[in-house]
Short mmCIF file of C-alpha atoms and ligand atoms in Angstrom, two decimals:
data_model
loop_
_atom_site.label_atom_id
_atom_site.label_comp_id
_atom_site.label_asym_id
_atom_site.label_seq_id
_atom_site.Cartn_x
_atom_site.Cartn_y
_atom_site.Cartn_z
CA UNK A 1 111.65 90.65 131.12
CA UNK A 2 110.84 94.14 130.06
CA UNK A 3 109.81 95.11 125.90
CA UNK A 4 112.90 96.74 124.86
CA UNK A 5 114.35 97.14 121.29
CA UNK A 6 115.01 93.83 119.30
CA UNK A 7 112.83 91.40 122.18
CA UNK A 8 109.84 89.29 120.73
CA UNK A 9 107.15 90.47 122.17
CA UNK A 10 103.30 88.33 122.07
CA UNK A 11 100.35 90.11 122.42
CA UNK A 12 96.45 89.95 123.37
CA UNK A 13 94.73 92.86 121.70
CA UNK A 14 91.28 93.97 121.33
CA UNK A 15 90.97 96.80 118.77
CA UNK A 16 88.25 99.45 119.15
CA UNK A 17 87.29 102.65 116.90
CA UNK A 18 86.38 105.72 118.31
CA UNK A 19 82.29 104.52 118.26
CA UNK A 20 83.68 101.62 120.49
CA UNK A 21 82.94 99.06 117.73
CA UNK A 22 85.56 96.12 117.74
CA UNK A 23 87.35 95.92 114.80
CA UNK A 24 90.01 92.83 115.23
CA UNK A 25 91.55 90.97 118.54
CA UNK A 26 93.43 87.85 119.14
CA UNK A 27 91.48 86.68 121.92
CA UNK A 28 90.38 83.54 119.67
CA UNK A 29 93.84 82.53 118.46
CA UNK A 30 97.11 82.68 119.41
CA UNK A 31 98.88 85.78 120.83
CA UNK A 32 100.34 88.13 118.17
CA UNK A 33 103.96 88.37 117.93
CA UNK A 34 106.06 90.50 117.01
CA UNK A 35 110.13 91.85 117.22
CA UNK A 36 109.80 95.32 119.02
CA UNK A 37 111.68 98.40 117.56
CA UNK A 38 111.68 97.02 113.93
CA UNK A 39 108.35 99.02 112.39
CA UNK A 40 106.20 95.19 112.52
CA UNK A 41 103.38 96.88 114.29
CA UNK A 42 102.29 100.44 114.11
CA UNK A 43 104.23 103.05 115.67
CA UNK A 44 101.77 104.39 118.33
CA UNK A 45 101.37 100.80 119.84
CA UNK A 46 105.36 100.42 119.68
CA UNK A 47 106.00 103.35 121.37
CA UNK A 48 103.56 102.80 124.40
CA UNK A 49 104.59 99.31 124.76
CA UNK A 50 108.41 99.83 125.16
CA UNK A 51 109.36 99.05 128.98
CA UNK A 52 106.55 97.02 129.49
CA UNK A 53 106.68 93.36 131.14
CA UNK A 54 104.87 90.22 130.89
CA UNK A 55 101.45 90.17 132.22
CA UNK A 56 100.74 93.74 132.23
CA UNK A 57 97.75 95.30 130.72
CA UNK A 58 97.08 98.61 128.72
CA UNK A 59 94.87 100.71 126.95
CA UNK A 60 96.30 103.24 123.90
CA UNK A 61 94.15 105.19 122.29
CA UNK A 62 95.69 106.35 119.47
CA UNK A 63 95.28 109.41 116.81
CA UNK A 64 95.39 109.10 113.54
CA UNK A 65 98.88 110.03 112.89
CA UNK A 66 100.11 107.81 115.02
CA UNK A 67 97.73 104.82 113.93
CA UNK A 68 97.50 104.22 109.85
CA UNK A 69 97.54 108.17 109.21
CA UNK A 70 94.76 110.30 108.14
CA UNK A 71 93.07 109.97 105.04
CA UNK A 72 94.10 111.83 101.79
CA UNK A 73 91.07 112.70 99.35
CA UNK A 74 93.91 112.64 96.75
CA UNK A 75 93.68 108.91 96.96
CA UNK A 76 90.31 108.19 95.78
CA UNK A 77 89.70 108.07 92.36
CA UNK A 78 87.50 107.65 89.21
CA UNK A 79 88.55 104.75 87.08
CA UNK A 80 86.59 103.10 84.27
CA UNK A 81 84.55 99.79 84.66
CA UNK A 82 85.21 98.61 81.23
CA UNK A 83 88.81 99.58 81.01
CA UNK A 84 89.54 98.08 84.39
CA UNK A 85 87.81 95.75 86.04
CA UNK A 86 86.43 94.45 82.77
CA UNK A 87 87.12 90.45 84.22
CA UNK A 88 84.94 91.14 87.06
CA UNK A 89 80.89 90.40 87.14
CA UNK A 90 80.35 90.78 90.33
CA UNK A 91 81.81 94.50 91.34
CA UNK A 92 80.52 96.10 94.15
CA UNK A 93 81.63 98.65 97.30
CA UNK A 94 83.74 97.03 99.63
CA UNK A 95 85.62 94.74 97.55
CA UNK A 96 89.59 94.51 97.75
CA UNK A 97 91.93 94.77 95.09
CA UNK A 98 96.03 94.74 94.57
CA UNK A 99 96.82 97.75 91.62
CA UNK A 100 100.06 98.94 90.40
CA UNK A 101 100.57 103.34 90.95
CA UNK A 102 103.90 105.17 91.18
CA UNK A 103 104.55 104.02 94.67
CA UNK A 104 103.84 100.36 94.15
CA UNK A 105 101.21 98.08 94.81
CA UNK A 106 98.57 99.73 96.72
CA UNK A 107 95.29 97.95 97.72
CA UNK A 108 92.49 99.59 96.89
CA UNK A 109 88.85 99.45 98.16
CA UNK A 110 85.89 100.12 95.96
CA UNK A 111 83.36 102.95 97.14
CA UNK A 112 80.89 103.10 94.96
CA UNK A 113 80.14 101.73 91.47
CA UNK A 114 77.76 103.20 88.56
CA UNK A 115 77.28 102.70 85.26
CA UNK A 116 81.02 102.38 84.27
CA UNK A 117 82.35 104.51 86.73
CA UNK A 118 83.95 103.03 89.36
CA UNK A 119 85.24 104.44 92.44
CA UNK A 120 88.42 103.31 94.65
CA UNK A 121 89.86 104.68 97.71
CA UNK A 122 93.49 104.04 97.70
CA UNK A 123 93.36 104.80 101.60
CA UNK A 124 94.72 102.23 104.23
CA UNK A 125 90.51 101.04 105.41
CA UNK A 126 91.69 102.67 109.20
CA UNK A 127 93.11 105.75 107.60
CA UNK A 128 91.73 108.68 109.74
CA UNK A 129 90.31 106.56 112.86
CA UNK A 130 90.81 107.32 116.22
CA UNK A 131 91.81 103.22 117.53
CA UNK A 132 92.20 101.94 121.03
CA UNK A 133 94.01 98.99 121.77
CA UNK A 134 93.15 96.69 124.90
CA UNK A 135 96.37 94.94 125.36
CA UNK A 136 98.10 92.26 127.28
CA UNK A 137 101.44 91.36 127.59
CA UNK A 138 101.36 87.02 127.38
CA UNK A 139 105.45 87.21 126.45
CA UNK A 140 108.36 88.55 126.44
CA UNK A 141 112.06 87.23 125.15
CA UNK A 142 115.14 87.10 123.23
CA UNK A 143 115.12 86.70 119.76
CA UNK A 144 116.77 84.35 117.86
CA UNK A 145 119.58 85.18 115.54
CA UNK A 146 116.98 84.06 112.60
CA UNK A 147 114.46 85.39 114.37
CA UNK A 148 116.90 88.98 114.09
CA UNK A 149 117.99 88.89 110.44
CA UNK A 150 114.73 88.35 109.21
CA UNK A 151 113.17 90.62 111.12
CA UNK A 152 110.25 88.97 112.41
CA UNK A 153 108.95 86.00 114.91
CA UNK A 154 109.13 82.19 114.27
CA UNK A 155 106.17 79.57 115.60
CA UNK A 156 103.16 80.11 116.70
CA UNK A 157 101.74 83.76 116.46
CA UNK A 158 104.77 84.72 113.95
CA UNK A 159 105.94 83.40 110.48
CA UNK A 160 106.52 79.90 109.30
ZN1 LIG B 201 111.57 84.10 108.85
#
């Protein structure tokens, strides 16, 4: 059965940056799934998978644009230690957090901290990488009419 719009579709990825460094893969759990044509992976990946069958293999390097977009310098910002991360004792780069802005909640990754400035990037942590995908095919089929209204896989590799 070929990927086509509305098929679940499991996956075996390896996920590389442009230095070749692997940054995620499935190879130690179950396959990822996902319901093709309805935005639950990135576009780039969608795209090149779309008539593909069970068993074959790939490699996508993808662009920016077409992965988790480039990065916008707009998005890091200055915010005070005291004012907002005053529950915190143990701040530093790399942590994660969930904050409110005009387009909703946004995580937010701390660069840098010092004195009471504190610095977040409001960028997705791939924003503006080059990423290749190493990917097999391990599935193809229908959906279920669940599976279709909620937009997204049952079982193993999907929701529930
Ligand atoms: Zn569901």
């Amino acid at each position: 059965m070929q990927i086509a719009d509305d098929r679940v579709v499991f996956i075996h990825y390896t996920l590389k940056n442009a230095g070749g460094k692997v940054i995620d893969s499935s190879r130690d759990q179950d396959p990822l799934g996902y319901i093709q044509g309805h935005g639950n992976i990135i576009s780039g990946l969608e795209k090149a998978l779309a008539g593909k069958s069970e068993g074959d293999r790939l490699t996508v390097t993808l662009e920016p644009a077409d992965a988790y977009g480039k990065r916008d310098e707009s998005l890091v910002k200055a915010m005070s230690r005291e004012q907002n991360f005053s529950q915190v004792s143990d701040l530093e780069p790399g942590m994660q957090f969930q904050t409110r802005t005009e387009e909703g909640i946004r995580v937010v990754t701390v660069s840098s901290v010092e004195g009471d400035e504190v610095i977040v990037d409001a960028n997705h942590p791939l924003a503006g990488e080059t990423l290749t995908f190493d990917v097999e095919i391990a599935g193809v089929r229908e959906p279920t009419q669940e599976e279709l209204s909620h937009g997204h896989v049952h079982g193993p590799g999907g929701h529930h």
